[in-house]
Short mmCIF file of C-alpha atoms in Angstrom, two decimals:
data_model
loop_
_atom_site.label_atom_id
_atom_site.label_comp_id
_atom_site.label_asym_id
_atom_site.label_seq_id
_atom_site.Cartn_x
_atom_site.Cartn_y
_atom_site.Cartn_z
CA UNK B 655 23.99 16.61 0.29
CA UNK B 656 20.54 15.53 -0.63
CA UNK B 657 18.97 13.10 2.28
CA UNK B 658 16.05 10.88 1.08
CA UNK B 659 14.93 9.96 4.24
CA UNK B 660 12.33 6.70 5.00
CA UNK B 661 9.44 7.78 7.04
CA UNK B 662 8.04 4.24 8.29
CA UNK B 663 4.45 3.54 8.22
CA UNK B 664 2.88 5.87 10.78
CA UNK B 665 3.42 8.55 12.56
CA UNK B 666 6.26 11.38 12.84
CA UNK B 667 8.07 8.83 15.90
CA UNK B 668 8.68 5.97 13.39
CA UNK B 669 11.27 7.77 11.81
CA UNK B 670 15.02 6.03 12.81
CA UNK B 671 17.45 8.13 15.01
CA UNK B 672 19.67 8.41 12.06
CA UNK B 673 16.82 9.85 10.03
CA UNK B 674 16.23 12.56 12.65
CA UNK B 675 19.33 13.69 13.31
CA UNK B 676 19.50 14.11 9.15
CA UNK B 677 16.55 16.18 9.47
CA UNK B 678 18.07 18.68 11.85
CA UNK B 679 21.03 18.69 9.87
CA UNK B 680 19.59 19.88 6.88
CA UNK B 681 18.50 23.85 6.14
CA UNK B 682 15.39 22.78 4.18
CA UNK B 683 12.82 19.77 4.89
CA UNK B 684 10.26 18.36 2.01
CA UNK B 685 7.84 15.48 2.52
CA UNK B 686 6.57 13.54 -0.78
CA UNK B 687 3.02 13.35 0.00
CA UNK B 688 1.76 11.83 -2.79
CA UNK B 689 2.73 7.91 -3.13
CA UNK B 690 1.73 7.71 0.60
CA UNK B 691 0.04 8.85 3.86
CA UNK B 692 1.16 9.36 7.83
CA UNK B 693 -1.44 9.12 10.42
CA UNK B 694 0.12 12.82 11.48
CA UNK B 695 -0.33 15.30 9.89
CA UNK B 696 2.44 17.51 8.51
CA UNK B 697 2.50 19.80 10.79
CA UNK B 698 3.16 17.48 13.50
CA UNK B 699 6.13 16.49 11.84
CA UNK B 700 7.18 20.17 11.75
CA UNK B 701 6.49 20.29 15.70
CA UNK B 702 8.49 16.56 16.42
CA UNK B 703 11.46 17.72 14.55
CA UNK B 704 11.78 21.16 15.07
CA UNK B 705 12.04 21.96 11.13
CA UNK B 706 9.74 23.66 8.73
CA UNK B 707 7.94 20.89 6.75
CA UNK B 708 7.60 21.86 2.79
CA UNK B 709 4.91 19.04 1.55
CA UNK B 710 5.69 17.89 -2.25
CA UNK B 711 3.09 17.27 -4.45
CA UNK B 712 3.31 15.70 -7.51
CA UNK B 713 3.86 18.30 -9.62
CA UNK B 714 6.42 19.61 -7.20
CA UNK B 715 8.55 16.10 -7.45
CA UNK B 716 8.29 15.71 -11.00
CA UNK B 717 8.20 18.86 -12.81
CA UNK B 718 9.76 20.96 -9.94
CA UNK B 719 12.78 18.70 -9.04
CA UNK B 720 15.65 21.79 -9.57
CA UNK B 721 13.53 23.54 -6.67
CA UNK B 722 14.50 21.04 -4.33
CA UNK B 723 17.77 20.32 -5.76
CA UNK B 724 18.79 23.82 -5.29
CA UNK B 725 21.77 24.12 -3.23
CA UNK B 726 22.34 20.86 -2.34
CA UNK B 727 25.91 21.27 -3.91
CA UNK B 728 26.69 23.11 -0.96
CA UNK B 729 23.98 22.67 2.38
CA UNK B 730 22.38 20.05 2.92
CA UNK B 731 18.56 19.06 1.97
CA UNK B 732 16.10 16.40 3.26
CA UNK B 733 13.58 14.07 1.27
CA UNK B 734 11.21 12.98 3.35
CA UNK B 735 9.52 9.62 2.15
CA UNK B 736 6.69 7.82 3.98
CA UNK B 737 8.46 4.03 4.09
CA UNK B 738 11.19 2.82 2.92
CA UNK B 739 12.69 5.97 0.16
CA UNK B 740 12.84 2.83 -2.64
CA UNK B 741 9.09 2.08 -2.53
CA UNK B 742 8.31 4.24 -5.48
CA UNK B 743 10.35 4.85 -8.38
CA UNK B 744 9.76 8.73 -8.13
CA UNK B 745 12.34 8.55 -5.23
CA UNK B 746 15.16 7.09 -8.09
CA UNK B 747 14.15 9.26 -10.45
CA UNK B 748 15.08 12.15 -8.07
CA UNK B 749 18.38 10.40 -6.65
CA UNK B 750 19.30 10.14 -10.71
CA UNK B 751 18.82 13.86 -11.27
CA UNK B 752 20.65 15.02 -8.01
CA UNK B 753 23.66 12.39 -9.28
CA UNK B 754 23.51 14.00 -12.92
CA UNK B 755 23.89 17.39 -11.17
CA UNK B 756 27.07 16.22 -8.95
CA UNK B 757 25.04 16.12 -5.61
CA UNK B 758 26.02 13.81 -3.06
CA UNK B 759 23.53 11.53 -1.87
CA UNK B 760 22.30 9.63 1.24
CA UNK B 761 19.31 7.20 1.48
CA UNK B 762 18.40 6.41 5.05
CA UNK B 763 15.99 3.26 4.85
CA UNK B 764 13.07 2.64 7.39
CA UNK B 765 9.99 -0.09 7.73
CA UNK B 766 7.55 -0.39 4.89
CA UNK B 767 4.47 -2.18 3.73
CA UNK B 768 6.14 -4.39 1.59
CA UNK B 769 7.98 -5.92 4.90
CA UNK B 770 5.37 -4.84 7.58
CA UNK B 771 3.29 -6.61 5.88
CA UNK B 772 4.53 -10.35 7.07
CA UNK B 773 2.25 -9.14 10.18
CA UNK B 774 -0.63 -10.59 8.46
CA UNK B 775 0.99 -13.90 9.17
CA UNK B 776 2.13 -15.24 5.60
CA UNK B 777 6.12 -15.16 4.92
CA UNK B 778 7.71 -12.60 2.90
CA UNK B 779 9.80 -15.15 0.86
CA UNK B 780 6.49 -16.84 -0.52
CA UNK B 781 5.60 -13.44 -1.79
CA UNK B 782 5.75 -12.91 -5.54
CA UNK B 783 5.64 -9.40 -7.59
CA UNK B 784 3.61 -6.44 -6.08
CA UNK B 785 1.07 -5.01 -8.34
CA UNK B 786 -1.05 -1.69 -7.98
CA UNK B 787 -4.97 -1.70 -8.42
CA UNK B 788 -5.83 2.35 -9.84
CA UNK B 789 -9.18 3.42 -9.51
CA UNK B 790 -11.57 2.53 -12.49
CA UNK B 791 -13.34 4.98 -14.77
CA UNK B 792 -15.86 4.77 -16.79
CA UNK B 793 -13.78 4.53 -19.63
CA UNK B 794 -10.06 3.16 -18.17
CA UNK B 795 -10.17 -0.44 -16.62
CA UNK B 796 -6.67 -1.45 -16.78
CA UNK B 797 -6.21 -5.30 -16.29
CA UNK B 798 -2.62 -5.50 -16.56
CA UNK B 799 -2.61 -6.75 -12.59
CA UNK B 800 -4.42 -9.61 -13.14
CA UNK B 801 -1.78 -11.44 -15.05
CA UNK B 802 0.96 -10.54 -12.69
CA UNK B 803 -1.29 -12.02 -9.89
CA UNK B 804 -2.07 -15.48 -12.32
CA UNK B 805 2.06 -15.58 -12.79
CA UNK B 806 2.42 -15.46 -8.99
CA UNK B 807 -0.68 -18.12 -8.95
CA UNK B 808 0.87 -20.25 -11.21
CA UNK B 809 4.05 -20.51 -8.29
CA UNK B 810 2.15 -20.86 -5.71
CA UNK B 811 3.11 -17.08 -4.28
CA UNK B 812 1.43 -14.72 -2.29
CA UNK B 813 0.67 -11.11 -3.94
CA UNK B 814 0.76 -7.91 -2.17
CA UNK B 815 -1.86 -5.47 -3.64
CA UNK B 816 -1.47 -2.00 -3.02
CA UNK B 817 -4.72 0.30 -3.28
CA UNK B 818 -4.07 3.34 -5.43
CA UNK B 819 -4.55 6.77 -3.63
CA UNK B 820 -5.77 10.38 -5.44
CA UNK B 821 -3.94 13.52 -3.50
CA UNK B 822 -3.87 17.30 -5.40
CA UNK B 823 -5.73 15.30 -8.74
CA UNK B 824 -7.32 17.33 -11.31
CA UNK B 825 -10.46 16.60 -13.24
CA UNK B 826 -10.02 15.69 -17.12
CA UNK B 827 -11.73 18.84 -17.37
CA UNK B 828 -9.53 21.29 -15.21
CA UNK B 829 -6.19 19.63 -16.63
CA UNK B 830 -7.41 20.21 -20.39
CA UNK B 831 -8.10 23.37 -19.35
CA UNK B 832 -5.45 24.73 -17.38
CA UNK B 833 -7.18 25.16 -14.05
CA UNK B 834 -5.46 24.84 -10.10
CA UNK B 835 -8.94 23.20 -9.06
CA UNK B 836 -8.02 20.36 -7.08
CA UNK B 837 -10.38 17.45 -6.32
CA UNK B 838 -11.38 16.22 -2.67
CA UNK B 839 -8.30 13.67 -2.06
CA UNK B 840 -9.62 9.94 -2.22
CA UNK B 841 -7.50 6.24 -1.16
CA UNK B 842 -9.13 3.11 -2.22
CA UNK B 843 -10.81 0.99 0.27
CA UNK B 844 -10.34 -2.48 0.25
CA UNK B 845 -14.46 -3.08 -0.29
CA UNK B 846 -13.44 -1.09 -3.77
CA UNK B 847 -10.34 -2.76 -4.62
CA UNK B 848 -12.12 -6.71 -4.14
CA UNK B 849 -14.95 -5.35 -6.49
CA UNK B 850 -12.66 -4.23 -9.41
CA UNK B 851 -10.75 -7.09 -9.20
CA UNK B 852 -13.81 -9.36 -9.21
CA UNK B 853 -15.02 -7.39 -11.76
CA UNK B 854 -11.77 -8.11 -14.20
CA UNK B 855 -12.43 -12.05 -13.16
CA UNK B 856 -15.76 -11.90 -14.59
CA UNK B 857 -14.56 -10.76 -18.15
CA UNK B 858 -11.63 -12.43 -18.11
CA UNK B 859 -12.91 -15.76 -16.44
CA UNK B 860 -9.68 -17.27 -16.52
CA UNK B 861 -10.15 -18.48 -12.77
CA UNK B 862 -7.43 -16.71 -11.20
CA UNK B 863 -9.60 -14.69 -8.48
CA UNK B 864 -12.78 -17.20 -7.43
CA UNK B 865 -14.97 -14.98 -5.55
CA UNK B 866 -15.71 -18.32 -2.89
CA UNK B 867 -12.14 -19.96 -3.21
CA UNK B 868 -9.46 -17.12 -3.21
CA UNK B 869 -8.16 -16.21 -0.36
CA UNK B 870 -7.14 -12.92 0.92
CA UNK B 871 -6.11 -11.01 3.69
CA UNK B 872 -7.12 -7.04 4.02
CA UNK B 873 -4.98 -5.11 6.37
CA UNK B 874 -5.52 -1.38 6.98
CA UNK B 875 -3.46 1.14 8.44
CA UNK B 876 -0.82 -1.03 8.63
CA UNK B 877 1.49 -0.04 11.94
CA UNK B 878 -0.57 2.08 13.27
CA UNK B 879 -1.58 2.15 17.30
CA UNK B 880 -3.84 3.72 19.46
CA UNK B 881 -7.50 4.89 18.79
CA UNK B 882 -7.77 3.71 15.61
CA UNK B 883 -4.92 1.06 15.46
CA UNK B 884 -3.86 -1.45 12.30
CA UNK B 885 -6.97 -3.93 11.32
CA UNK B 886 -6.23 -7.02 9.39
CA UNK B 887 -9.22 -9.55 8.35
CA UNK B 888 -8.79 -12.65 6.51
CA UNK B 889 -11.29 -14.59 4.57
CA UNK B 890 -12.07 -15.13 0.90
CA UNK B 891 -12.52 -12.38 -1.86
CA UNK B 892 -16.21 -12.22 -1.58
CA UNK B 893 -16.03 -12.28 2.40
CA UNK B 894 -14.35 -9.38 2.31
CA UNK B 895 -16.25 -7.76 -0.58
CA UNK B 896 -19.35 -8.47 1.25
CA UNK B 897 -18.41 -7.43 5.21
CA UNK B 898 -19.22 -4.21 6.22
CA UNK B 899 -16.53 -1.13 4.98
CA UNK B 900 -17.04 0.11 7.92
CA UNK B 901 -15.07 -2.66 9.49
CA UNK B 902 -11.81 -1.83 7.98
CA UNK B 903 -11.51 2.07 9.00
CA UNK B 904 -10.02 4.74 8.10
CA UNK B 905 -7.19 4.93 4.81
CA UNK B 906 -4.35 3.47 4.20
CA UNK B 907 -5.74 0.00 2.93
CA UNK B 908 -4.12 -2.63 1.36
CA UNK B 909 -4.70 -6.62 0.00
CA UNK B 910 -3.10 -9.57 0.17
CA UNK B 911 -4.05 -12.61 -2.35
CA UNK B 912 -3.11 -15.66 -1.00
CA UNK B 913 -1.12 -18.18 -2.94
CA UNK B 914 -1.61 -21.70 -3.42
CA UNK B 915 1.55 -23.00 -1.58
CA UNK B 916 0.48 -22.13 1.67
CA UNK B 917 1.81 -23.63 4.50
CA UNK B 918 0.03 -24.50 7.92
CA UNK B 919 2.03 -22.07 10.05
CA UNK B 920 1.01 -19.21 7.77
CA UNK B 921 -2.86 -20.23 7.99
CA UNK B 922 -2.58 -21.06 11.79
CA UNK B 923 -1.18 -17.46 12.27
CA UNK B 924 -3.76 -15.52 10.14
CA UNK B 925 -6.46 -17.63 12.03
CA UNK B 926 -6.89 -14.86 14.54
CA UNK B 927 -8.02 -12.66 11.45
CA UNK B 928 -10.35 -14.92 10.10
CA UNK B 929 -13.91 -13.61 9.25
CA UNK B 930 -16.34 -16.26 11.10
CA UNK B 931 -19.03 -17.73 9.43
CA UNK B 932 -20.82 -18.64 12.27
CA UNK B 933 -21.63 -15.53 14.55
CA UNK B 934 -24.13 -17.58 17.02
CA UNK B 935 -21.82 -20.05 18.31
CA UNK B 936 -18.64 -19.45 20.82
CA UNK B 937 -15.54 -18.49 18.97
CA UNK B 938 -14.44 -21.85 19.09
CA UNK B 939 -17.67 -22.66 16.83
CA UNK B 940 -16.94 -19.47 14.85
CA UNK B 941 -13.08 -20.01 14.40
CA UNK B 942 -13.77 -23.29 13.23
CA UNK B 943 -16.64 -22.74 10.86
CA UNK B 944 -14.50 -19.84 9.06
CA UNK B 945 -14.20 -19.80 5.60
CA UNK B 946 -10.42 -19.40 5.96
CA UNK B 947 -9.98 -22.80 7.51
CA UNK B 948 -12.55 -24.73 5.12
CA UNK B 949 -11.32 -23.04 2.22
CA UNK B 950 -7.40 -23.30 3.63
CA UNK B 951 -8.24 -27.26 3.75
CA UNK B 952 -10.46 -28.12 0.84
CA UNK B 953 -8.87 -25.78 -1.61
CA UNK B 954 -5.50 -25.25 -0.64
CA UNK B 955 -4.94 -28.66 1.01
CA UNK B 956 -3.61 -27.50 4.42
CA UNK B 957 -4.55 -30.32 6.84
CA UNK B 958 -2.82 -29.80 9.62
CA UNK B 959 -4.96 -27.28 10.80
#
């Protein structure tokens, strides 16, 4: 049997019981590492489970599927995914090609983002489609995001944006010519990701991400504890453009844009995130000169708060 197995968001403990026991079932162990990051390392997934860890790149997964297909007609073989397994549709594509092959499958589901992410304090049933934000080139600036993010606008829903990440990439150069050289892996910050998308409002203009009146939650390393636990900030686009990157740590990032029918419960909660304004008062001063309450009132006519 082929296991894809859900990871959770960060470390080797958030995997389920079910998912472990899977894991020590199974005669080989592969981790997509490509779509997504733990916190731990690979290796300490090897230790926690007490099972060789084979990382899959990207090549591996989709040029290289038969190699971990093989012989799971007869022992059985783990997919390890960080999340939930249906976050990407690599993970299908693989479940498709183990079904056309007569392998029999078993997806074991576990937290991620696009659920943990109610922590920032805004409901999950007044979010609308997820898009991705790539990193831009000199020469590729796809915009195709900002009209999913005007159609959730245009209902009033939230949008979760997820920050693209760069693991095992070659150069243009390398890949035209045939070279293994790697480049330095790189994950979107969420001072990068406000600055292309404010970049795409300023040639499209079409009003759909105000730099002062948009507002947004960032929340990085989503799930995670200890010395460098989960961070989430919330303030408008060019708040968050503007505060310090340092402020939102280490990788993985990701954005929220807030919709328009927001409701006082969801602003009251994400309070406690707000960026203040006004550093020289108390944090009574501060909480209520934050742009997240002015802008949550004047703009997005929540008035109970």
């Amino acid at each position: 049997m082929l296991y894809v197995i859900g990871l959770g968001l960060c470390d080797e403990k958030d995997i389920t019981v079910r998912g472990l026991e899977a894991v020590q079932r199974c005669t080989r162990v592969y981790l997509e590492a490509y779509t997504s990051i733990l916190v731990a390392p690979a290796s300490q997934l090897a230790e926690f489970y007490g099972k060789a860890v084979i990382v899959a790149d990207r090549e591996m997964v989709e040029t290289q599927s038969d190699e971990i297909l093989s012989g799971a007609e007869t022992t059985d073989v783990a997919f390890l995914v960080v999340g939930d397994p249906f976050g990407a549709t690599t993970h299908t594509d693989l479940l498709l090609r183990a079904r056309a092959r007569g392998i029999a499958t078993n997806v074991i589901h576990n937290a991620s983002v696009v659920n943990a992410v109610g922590a920032c304090g805004l409901q999950l049933y007044n979010f609308g489609q997820t898009v991705s934000l790539v990193f831009f080139t000199d020469t590729w600036r796809p915009d195709s995001f900002y009209d999913r993010i005007r159609e959730n606008r245009d209902l009033g829903l939230h949008t979760l944006v997820l920050l693209d990440i760069k693991v095992k990439e070659q150069s243009d150069e390398n890949l035209a010519r045939g070279r293994k050289i790697y480049e330095p892996p790189r994950y979107m910050t969420v001072t990068q990701a406000v600055t292309q998308l404010l970049e795409i409002e300023e040639a499209r203009n079409e009003h759909v991400l105000d730099p002062h009146t948009t507002l947004a939650l960032a929340v990085s390393r989503l799930g995670a504890s200890g010395p460098i636990p989960q961070s989430i900030r919330a303030g408008t686009l060019s708040q968050l453009r503007d505060l310090d990157p340092a402020e939102f740590g280490p990788p993985l990032h990701s954005l929220v844009i807030v919709g328009r029918r927001l409701h006082d419960l969801e602003v009251d909660y994400a309070r406690a995130f707000a960026i203040p304004t006004n550093t020289n008062g108390t944090d009574a001063d501060a909480d209520a000169d934050s742009e997240w309450v002015r802008v949550s009132r004047e703009v997005y006519g929540v008035n109970s708060i």
